[in-house]
Tab-separated table of C-alpha atoms in Angstrom:
chain	number	residue	atom	x	y	z
T	152	MET	CA	-24.943	-82.612	-11.937
T	153	ASP	CA	-28.357	-81.490	-10.741
T	154	ARG	CA	-30.767	-83.481	-8.579
T	155	LYS	CA	-32.610	-84.848	-11.626
T	156	GLN	CA	-29.368	-86.270	-13.082
T	157	ALA	CA	-28.505	-87.594	-9.640
T	158	GLN	CA	-31.788	-89.536	-9.447
T	159	LEU	CA	-30.981	-91.104	-12.826
T	160	ASN	CA	-27.499	-92.138	-11.624
T	161	ILE	CA	-28.478	-93.943	-8.421
T	162	GLY	CA	-26.484	-97.189	-8.437
T	163	ASN	CA	-23.780	-95.744	-10.704
T	164	VAL	CA	-20.251	-94.550	-9.927
T	165	VAL	CA	-19.853	-90.862	-9.104
T	166	ARG	CA	-16.830	-88.640	-8.544
T	167	ILE	CA	-16.365	-86.902	-5.183
T	168	ASP	CA	-14.337	-83.687	-5.408
T	169	GLU	CA	-12.785	-82.701	-2.085
T	170	GLY	CA	-10.495	-80.038	-3.553
T	171	ASP	CA	-7.009	-80.055	-2.005
T	172	SER	CA	-7.984	-83.117	0.076
T	173	GLY	CA	-8.194	-85.335	-2.992
T	174	THR	CA	-10.741	-86.753	-5.417
T	175	TYR	CA	-12.537	-90.032	-4.743
T	176	TYR	CA	-15.253	-92.160	-6.316
T	177	GLY	CA	-17.992	-94.486	-5.146
T	178	ILE	CA	-21.491	-95.865	-5.734
T	179	LEU	CA	-24.339	-93.361	-5.407
T	180	GLU	CA	-26.822	-95.235	-3.191
T	181	LYS	CA	-29.374	-92.559	-2.384
T	182	VAL	CA	-30.324	-88.998	-3.266
T	183	ILE	CA	-31.714	-86.673	-0.594
T	184	ALA	CA	-33.674	-83.961	-2.416
T	185	GLU	CA	-35.605	-81.819	0.044
T	186	PRO	CA	-37.650	-78.875	-1.320
T	187	ARG	CA	-35.793	-75.551	-1.477
T	188	LYS	CA	-32.585	-77.119	-0.154
T	189	PRO	CA	-29.418	-78.208	-1.976
T	190	TRP	CA	-29.576	-81.930	-2.727
T	191	ARG	CA	-27.243	-84.396	-1.056
T	192	GLY	CA	-26.052	-87.866	-1.967
T	193	ILE	CA	-25.258	-91.010	0.032
T	194	VAL	CA	-22.154	-92.637	-1.486
T	195	VAL	CA	-20.295	-95.866	-0.708
T	196	ILE	CA	-16.579	-95.191	-1.222
T	197	GLN	CA	-14.888	-97.412	-3.828
T	198	GLY	CA	-11.572	-95.773	-4.674
T	199	VAL	CA	-9.316	-92.766	-5.207
T	200	PHE	CA	-8.858	-90.665	-8.350
T	201	ASP	CA	-6.394	-88.041	-7.101
T	202	LEU	CA	-4.229	-87.875	-3.975
T	203	PRO	CA	-4.463	-84.891	-1.616
T	204	ASN	CA	-2.191	-81.976	-2.453
T	205	LEU	CA	0.976	-81.195	-0.525
T	206	VAL	CA	0.672	-79.152	2.652
T	207	ASP	CA	3.357	-77.344	4.676
T	208	VAL	CA	3.919	-79.013	8.034
T	209	ASP	CA	6.374	-76.617	9.678
T	210	LYS	CA	8.147	-73.292	9.335
T	211	GLU	CA	11.121	-74.876	7.544
T	212	ASN	CA	9.021	-75.488	4.415
T	213	HIS	CA	8.797	-79.229	4.998
T	214	SER	CA	5.782	-80.625	3.165
T	215	GLU	CA	3.875	-83.884	3.133
T	216	ILE	CA	0.881	-85.509	1.465
T	217	PRO	CA	-2.003	-85.646	3.983
T	218	PRO	CA	-3.750	-88.984	4.643
T	219	LEU	CA	-6.758	-89.986	2.545
T	220	LEU	CA	-10.118	-88.784	3.830
T	221	TYR	CA	-12.011	-92.029	3.243
T	222	LYS	CA	-11.578	-95.807	3.332
T	223	GLN	CA	-12.955	-98.532	1.114
T	224	GLY	CA	-16.607	-99.383	1.786
T	225	GLU	CA	-17.169	-96.314	3.928
T	226	THR	CA	-20.645	-94.791	3.508
T	227	ARG	CA	-20.778	-90.981	3.634
T	228	GLU	CA	-23.173	-88.161	2.859
T	229	PHE	CA	-21.978	-85.446	0.457
T	230	GLU	CA	-23.260	-82.128	-0.805
T	231	GLY	CA	-24.491	-82.484	-4.370
T	232	ILE	CA	-22.080	-79.807	-5.580
T	233	LYS	CA	-19.181	-82.191	-4.820
T	234	LEU	CA	-20.622	-85.060	-6.903
T	235	SER	CA	-20.419	-85.597	-10.662
T	236	VAL	CA	-20.946	-88.457	-13.118
T	237	VAL	CA	-17.975	-90.737	-13.894
T	238	LEU	CA	-17.872	-91.455	-17.619
T	239	ASP	CA	-14.837	-93.766	-17.550
T	240	ASP	CA	-15.906	-97.327	-16.712
T	241	ASP	CA	-12.321	-98.657	-16.713
T	242	LEU	CA	-11.754	-98.262	-12.988
T	243	PRO	CA	-9.271	-100.171	-10.801
T	244	GLU	CA	-10.669	-103.380	-9.334
T	245	THR	CA	-9.814	-102.570	-5.706
T	246	PHE	CA	-9.341	-99.533	-3.458
T	247	GLU	CA	-5.639	-100.393	-3.078
T	248	MET	CA	-5.181	-100.551	-6.853
T	249	SER	CA	-6.836	-97.144	-7.196
T	250	VAL	CA	-4.394	-95.683	-4.656
T	251	ASN	CA	-1.448	-97.211	-6.544
T	252	LYS	CA	-2.734	-95.700	-9.790
T	253	ALA	CA	-3.156	-92.295	-8.138
T	254	VAL	CA	0.423	-92.495	-6.858
T	255	ARG	CA	1.699	-93.287	-10.370
T	256	ILE	CA	-0.280	-90.386	-11.841
T	257	ARG	CA	1.122	-87.969	-9.239
T	258	HIS	CA	4.620	-89.287	-9.882
T	259	PHE	CA	4.262	-88.727	-13.642
T	260	GLU	CA	3.015	-85.175	-12.997
T	261	TRP	CA	5.965	-84.339	-10.770
T	262	GLN	CA	8.373	-85.982	-13.207
T	263	ARG	CA	7.028	-83.757	-15.989
T	264	GLU	CA	7.490	-80.730	-13.716
T	265	ILE	CA	11.098	-81.757	-13.079
T	266	GLU	CA	11.732	-82.207	-16.802
T	267	SER	CA	10.111	-78.842	-17.522
T	268	LEU	CA	12.281	-77.105	-14.934
T	269	LYS	CA	15.376	-78.830	-16.337
T	270	THR	CA	14.476	-77.581	-19.834
T	271	LYS	CA	14.031	-74.043	-18.512
T	272	GLN	CA	17.355	-74.277	-16.682
T	273	ASP	CA	19.103	-75.383	-19.891
T	274	MET	CA	17.477	-72.502	-21.774
T	275	LEU	CA	18.691	-70.051	-19.146
T	276	LEU	CA	22.219	-71.467	-19.250
T	277	HIS	CA	22.200	-71.190	-23.045
T	278	TYR	CA	21.008	-67.594	-22.818
T	279	LEU	CA	23.725	-66.717	-20.317
T	280	SER	CA	26.400	-68.400	-22.415
T	281	THR	CA	25.437	-66.421	-25.534
T	282	SER	CA	24.986	-63.076	-23.792
T	283	ASN	CA	27.361	-60.606	-22.257
T	284	VAL	CA	26.340	-61.497	-18.718
T	285	ASN	CA	29.245	-62.117	-16.358
T	286	LEU	CA	29.056	-65.810	-15.507
T	287	ASP	CA	31.773	-65.901	-12.843
T	288	ASN	CA	29.439	-65.590	-9.850
T	289	PHE	CA	26.847	-67.833	-11.463
T	290	GLN	CA	29.310	-70.600	-12.236
T	291	SER	CA	30.658	-70.535	-8.693
T	292	ASN	CA	27.218	-71.530	-7.422
T	293	LYS	CA	26.848	-74.538	-9.700
T	294	HIS	CA	26.740	-77.941	-8.064
T	295	SER	CA	30.210	-79.499	-8.190
T	296	ASP	CA	30.564	-82.948	-9.713
T	297	VAL	CA	33.163	-83.892	-7.084
T	298	ILE	CA	33.408	-83.772	-3.308
T	299	THR	CA	36.722	-82.566	-1.898
T	300	TYR	CA	38.076	-84.160	1.282
T	301	THR	CA	41.064	-83.702	3.570
T	302	PHE	CA	42.967	-86.691	4.943
T	303	HIS	CA	43.227	-87.202	8.735
T	304	HIS	CA	44.585	-89.753	11.198
T	305	ASP	CA	42.089	-90.125	14.070
T	306	GLY	CA	43.442	-92.472	16.717
T	307	ASP	CA	43.693	-95.878	15.086
T	308	ARG	CA	41.428	-94.837	12.197
T	309	PHE	CA	42.186	-93.098	8.923
T	310	ILE	CA	39.418	-90.821	7.692
T	311	LEU	CA	38.474	-88.219	5.117
T	312	ILE	CA	36.504	-85.086	6.081
T	313	ASP	CA	34.619	-82.903	3.584
T	314	GLU	CA	33.841	-79.174	3.766
T	315	ASN	CA	30.653	-79.893	5.728
T	316	GLU	CA	32.621	-81.811	8.376
T	317	GLU	CA	31.126	-85.109	7.184
T	318	ARG	CA	33.468	-87.984	8.002
T	319	LEU	CA	34.247	-90.889	5.679
T	320	ASP	CA	35.962	-93.849	7.346
T	321	LEU	CA	38.540	-95.316	4.982
T	322	GLU	CA	38.303	-98.850	6.385
T	323	ASP	CA	36.638	-100.958	3.647
T	324	CYS	CA	35.966	-97.772	1.670
T	325	PRO	CA	34.883	-98.838	-1.853
T	326	PHE	CA	35.214	-95.503	-3.658
T	327	THR	CA	37.662	-94.526	-6.382
T	328	MET	CA	39.533	-91.343	-5.453
T	329	LYS	CA	41.664	-88.691	-7.098
T	330	TRP	CA	44.737	-87.042	-5.612
T	331	GLU	CA	47.949	-85.353	-6.632
T	332	ALA	CA	51.434	-86.614	-5.760
T	333	GLN	CA	54.797	-85.476	-7.102
T	334	ASN	CA	52.977	-83.026	-9.396
T	335	GLU	CA	51.037	-85.874	-11.025
T	336	LYS	CA	47.286	-86.412	-10.881
T	337	MET	CA	46.419	-89.928	-9.785
T	338	ILE	CA	43.334	-92.122	-9.549
T	339	GLY	CA	43.128	-95.092	-7.214
T	340	THR	CA	41.676	-96.621	-4.071
T	341	TYR	CA	42.448	-96.891	-0.397
T	342	ASP	CA	44.445	-99.975	0.624
T	343	ARG	CA	45.175	-100.107	4.366
T	344	ASN	CA	47.192	-98.445	7.152
T	345	GLY	CA	46.795	-94.995	5.598
T	346	ILE	CA	48.125	-96.099	2.196
T	347	PHE	CA	46.457	-95.390	-1.147
T	348	VAL	CA	47.260	-97.291	-4.345
T	349	SER	CA	46.907	-95.699	-7.782
T	350	GLU	CA	45.580	-97.547	-10.817
T	351	HIS	CA	49.193	-97.893	-11.979
T	352	GLY	CA	50.358	-99.430	-8.683
T	353	TYR	CA	51.907	-96.309	-7.136
T	354	ARG	CA	51.592	-96.433	-3.322
T	355	TYR	CA	50.913	-93.106	-1.668
T	356	SER	CA	51.132	-92.250	2.035
T	357	PRO	CA	49.446	-88.826	2.456
T	358	LYS	CA	50.192	-86.225	5.086
T	359	GLU	CA	47.623	-84.781	7.479
T	360	GLY	CA	45.346	-82.435	5.546
T	361	ASP	CA	46.217	-83.675	2.040
T	362	LEU	CA	43.392	-83.314	-0.484
T	363	PHE	CA	41.381	-86.115	-2.097
T	364	MET	CA	38.418	-85.907	-4.462
T	365	ILE	CA	35.588	-88.371	-5.049
T	366	ASP	CA	33.111	-88.111	-7.923
T	367	ARG	CA	29.710	-87.279	-6.468
T	368	GLU	CA	28.106	-89.916	-8.704
T	369	GLN	CA	29.744	-92.668	-6.651
T	370	PHE	CA	27.411	-91.799	-3.763
T	371	ASP	CA	24.333	-92.348	-5.919
T	372	PRO	CA	22.453	-95.333	-4.381
T	373	TYR	CA	21.825	-96.860	-7.810
T	374	VAL	CA	25.460	-96.546	-8.881
T	375	ILE	CA	26.527	-98.124	-5.579
T	376	LEU	CA	24.035	-100.944	-6.067
T	377	ARG	CA	25.317	-101.711	-9.559
T	378	ASN	CA	28.925	-101.634	-8.396
T	379	GLU	CA	28.093	-103.978	-5.514
T	380	LEU	CA	26.592	-106.657	-7.781
T	381	GLU	CA	28.706	-109.492	-9.111
T	382	PRO	CA	29.306	-109.138	-12.906
T	383	ALA	CA	27.029	-112.112	-13.635
T	384	ALA	CA	24.252	-110.718	-11.415
T	385	LEU	CA	24.532	-107.269	-13.025
T	386	SER	CA	24.413	-108.868	-16.471
T	387	SER	CA	21.263	-110.766	-15.487
T	388	LEU	CA	19.625	-107.537	-14.309
T	389	GLU	CA	20.539	-105.730	-17.526
T	390	LYS	CA	19.310	-108.537	-19.812
T	391	ASN	CA	15.946	-108.576	-18.076
T	392	LEU	CA	15.717	-104.802	-18.319
T	393	GLU	CA	16.359	-105.098	-22.052
T	394	HIS	CA	13.529	-107.664	-22.250
T	395	PHE	CA	11.197	-104.912	-21.005
T	396	GLN	CA	12.831	-102.353	-23.367
T	397	LEU	CA	14.565	-100.639	-20.464
T	398	SER	CA	18.065	-99.515	-19.572
T	399	HIS	CA	19.707	-97.995	-16.508
T	400	GLU	CA	18.800	-94.555	-17.896
T	401	ASP	CA	15.101	-95.339	-17.375
T	402	LEU	CA	15.452	-95.524	-13.578
T	403	VAL	CA	12.965	-93.335	-11.710
T	404	ASP	CA	13.770	-94.206	-8.102
T	405	CYS	CA	16.139	-96.492	-6.184
T	406	HIS	CA	15.730	-97.557	-2.570
T	407	ASN	CA	19.035	-99.188	-1.606
T	408	SER	CA	18.469	-100.800	1.786
T	409	LEU	CA	21.755	-102.713	1.574
T	410	LEU	CA	23.638	-99.407	1.478
T	411	THR	CA	21.662	-98.250	4.518
T	412	GLN	CA	22.630	-101.406	6.409
T	413	LEU	CA	26.274	-101.100	5.451
T	414	LEU	CA	26.430	-97.460	6.570
T	415	ASN	CA	24.525	-97.889	9.830
T	416	THR	CA	26.089	-101.075	11.185
T	417	LYS	CA	29.541	-101.960	12.428
T	418	ASP	CA	31.145	-105.407	12.539
T	419	GLN	CA	28.029	-106.969	10.982
T	420	ARG	CA	28.890	-109.769	8.568
T	421	THR	CA	25.455	-110.919	7.369
T	422	PHE	CA	22.982	-108.753	5.482
T	423	ARG	CA	19.489	-109.621	4.237
T	424	GLY	CA	16.771	-107.440	2.775
T	425	ALA	CA	15.241	-106.039	-0.394
T	426	ASN	CA	15.998	-103.091	-2.637
T	427	PHE	CA	13.258	-101.470	-4.709
T	428	LEU	CA	13.976	-100.125	-8.196
T	429	LEU	CA	11.319	-98.246	-10.160
T	430	TYR	CA	11.677	-97.767	-13.921
T	431	LYS	CA	9.563	-95.897	-16.449
T	432	GLY	CA	9.464	-97.533	-19.878
T	433	PRO	CA	7.466	-97.312	-23.106
T	434	GLU	CA	4.955	-99.805	-21.688
T	435	GLY	CA	4.522	-98.069	-18.336
T	436	MET	CA	6.035	-98.481	-14.886
T	437	ILE	CA	8.086	-101.511	-13.881
T	438	LEU	CA	9.056	-102.337	-10.297
T	439	VAL	CA	12.093	-104.512	-9.592
T	440	GLN	CA	12.355	-106.065	-6.152
T	441	HIS	CA	15.942	-107.064	-5.501
T	442	HIS	CA	16.089	-109.581	-2.659
T	443	TYR	CA	19.627	-110.080	-1.418
T	444	GLU	CA	21.659	-112.027	1.119
T	445	ARG	CA	25.314	-111.362	1.887
T	446	THR	CA	27.614	-113.160	4.319
T	447	LEU	CA	31.063	-111.586	4.447
T	448	HIS	CA	34.159	-113.654	5.281
T	449	HIS	CA	37.771	-112.721	6.025
T	450	ASP	CA	39.302	-116.076	5.128
T	451	LYS	CA	37.193	-117.188	2.141
T	452	ASN	CA	34.909	-115.861	-0.550
T	453	ASP	CA	31.754	-114.078	0.522
T	454	ARG	CA	28.437	-115.865	0.159
T	455	ILE	CA	26.131	-114.031	-2.237
T	456	TYR	CA	22.495	-114.437	-3.223
T	457	ASP	CA	20.498	-112.130	-5.518
T	458	ARG	CA	16.917	-112.480	-6.719
T	459	PHE	CA	15.326	-109.959	-9.083
T	460	GLU	CA	11.544	-109.894	-9.373
T	461	PHE	CA	10.221	-107.761	-12.250
T	462	THR	CA	6.578	-106.640	-12.164
T	463	THR	CA	4.942	-104.335	-14.712
T	464	ASP	CA	1.907	-102.196	-13.955
T	465	GLN	CA	0.029	-104.549	-16.296
T	466	GLY	CA	0.787	-107.509	-14.027
T	467	LYS	CA	3.504	-109.161	-16.159
T	468	ARG	CA	6.268	-110.759	-14.111
T	469	ALA	CA	9.763	-112.170	-14.549
T	470	ILE	CA	12.251	-113.577	-12.039
T	471	ALA	CA	16.038	-113.910	-12.222
T	472	THR	CA	18.239	-115.466	-9.523
T	473	TYR	CA	22.002	-115.387	-9.003
T	474	THR	CA	24.113	-117.241	-6.441
T	475	ASN	CA	27.848	-117.739	-6.253
T	476	GLU	CA	29.301	-121.201	-5.622
T	477	TYR	CA	29.378	-120.637	-1.863
T	478	SER	CA	25.680	-119.768	-1.617
T	479	ILE	CA	22.984	-122.119	-0.466
């Protein structure tokens, strides 16, 4: 807008365009219009429209979103070329709410980019499958659905090691595995003392270096979380998701802090914390906070507490709680 429009918009909300550093908005308090000089505006910052763009932070192509340039209530002087009229009067009530909205918008944009790339990938795969192109080399580079391990006895521990030398301790290992014994393919779990038990009860004692496979999906934090829940707690989660017209397929992001605790601690028997599950449904974004407590026992049932707090981006809430008979 020009200086004349700016004079007419004193006291109104204006947009502040900082390019790659983000877009903000605030109240235009004063216009500085000196003769033969570009006009400037004094603005009190109220919120954020768009987050800053990604920037590279090192030579290994690691990127991050830079911090916001301004804070709520901050008064700054801007060149008039950066300011424009805001026509939308439906603005977030607080600075924090505007940041949350900007985060959601950026997330939707990136999600659309991911979906677009997935569509292009499917188109390319279809093209390759219907052409005369040799797919052998291409198929060899596809991401495998399973991780292959070799069995090892390390001191008093039994472990599996994958092709990247990542170790998986078999003590209390919850995963379902696949192996071959006596020319038969088997599926089962680890028992103890280096013994595996198939789903049909066959006990298998592998030799050093024997191969085992685990479906990659089992390492997904959300799959692990669902498998860790008691059936009644999982059912409660699913019924509440249905209430908001959601299913597991609508998950956008899962932060599983319980998994992090289990992987990073030894001999710990009590776990407390919160997991954060973000879903995208027909009515917008829904955040589920899963508060949990676990006390593990060797000689009796574990004590379990789960609390699910559902919050939509419109402020609607629902709460579901599960405890087993040994919980307080």
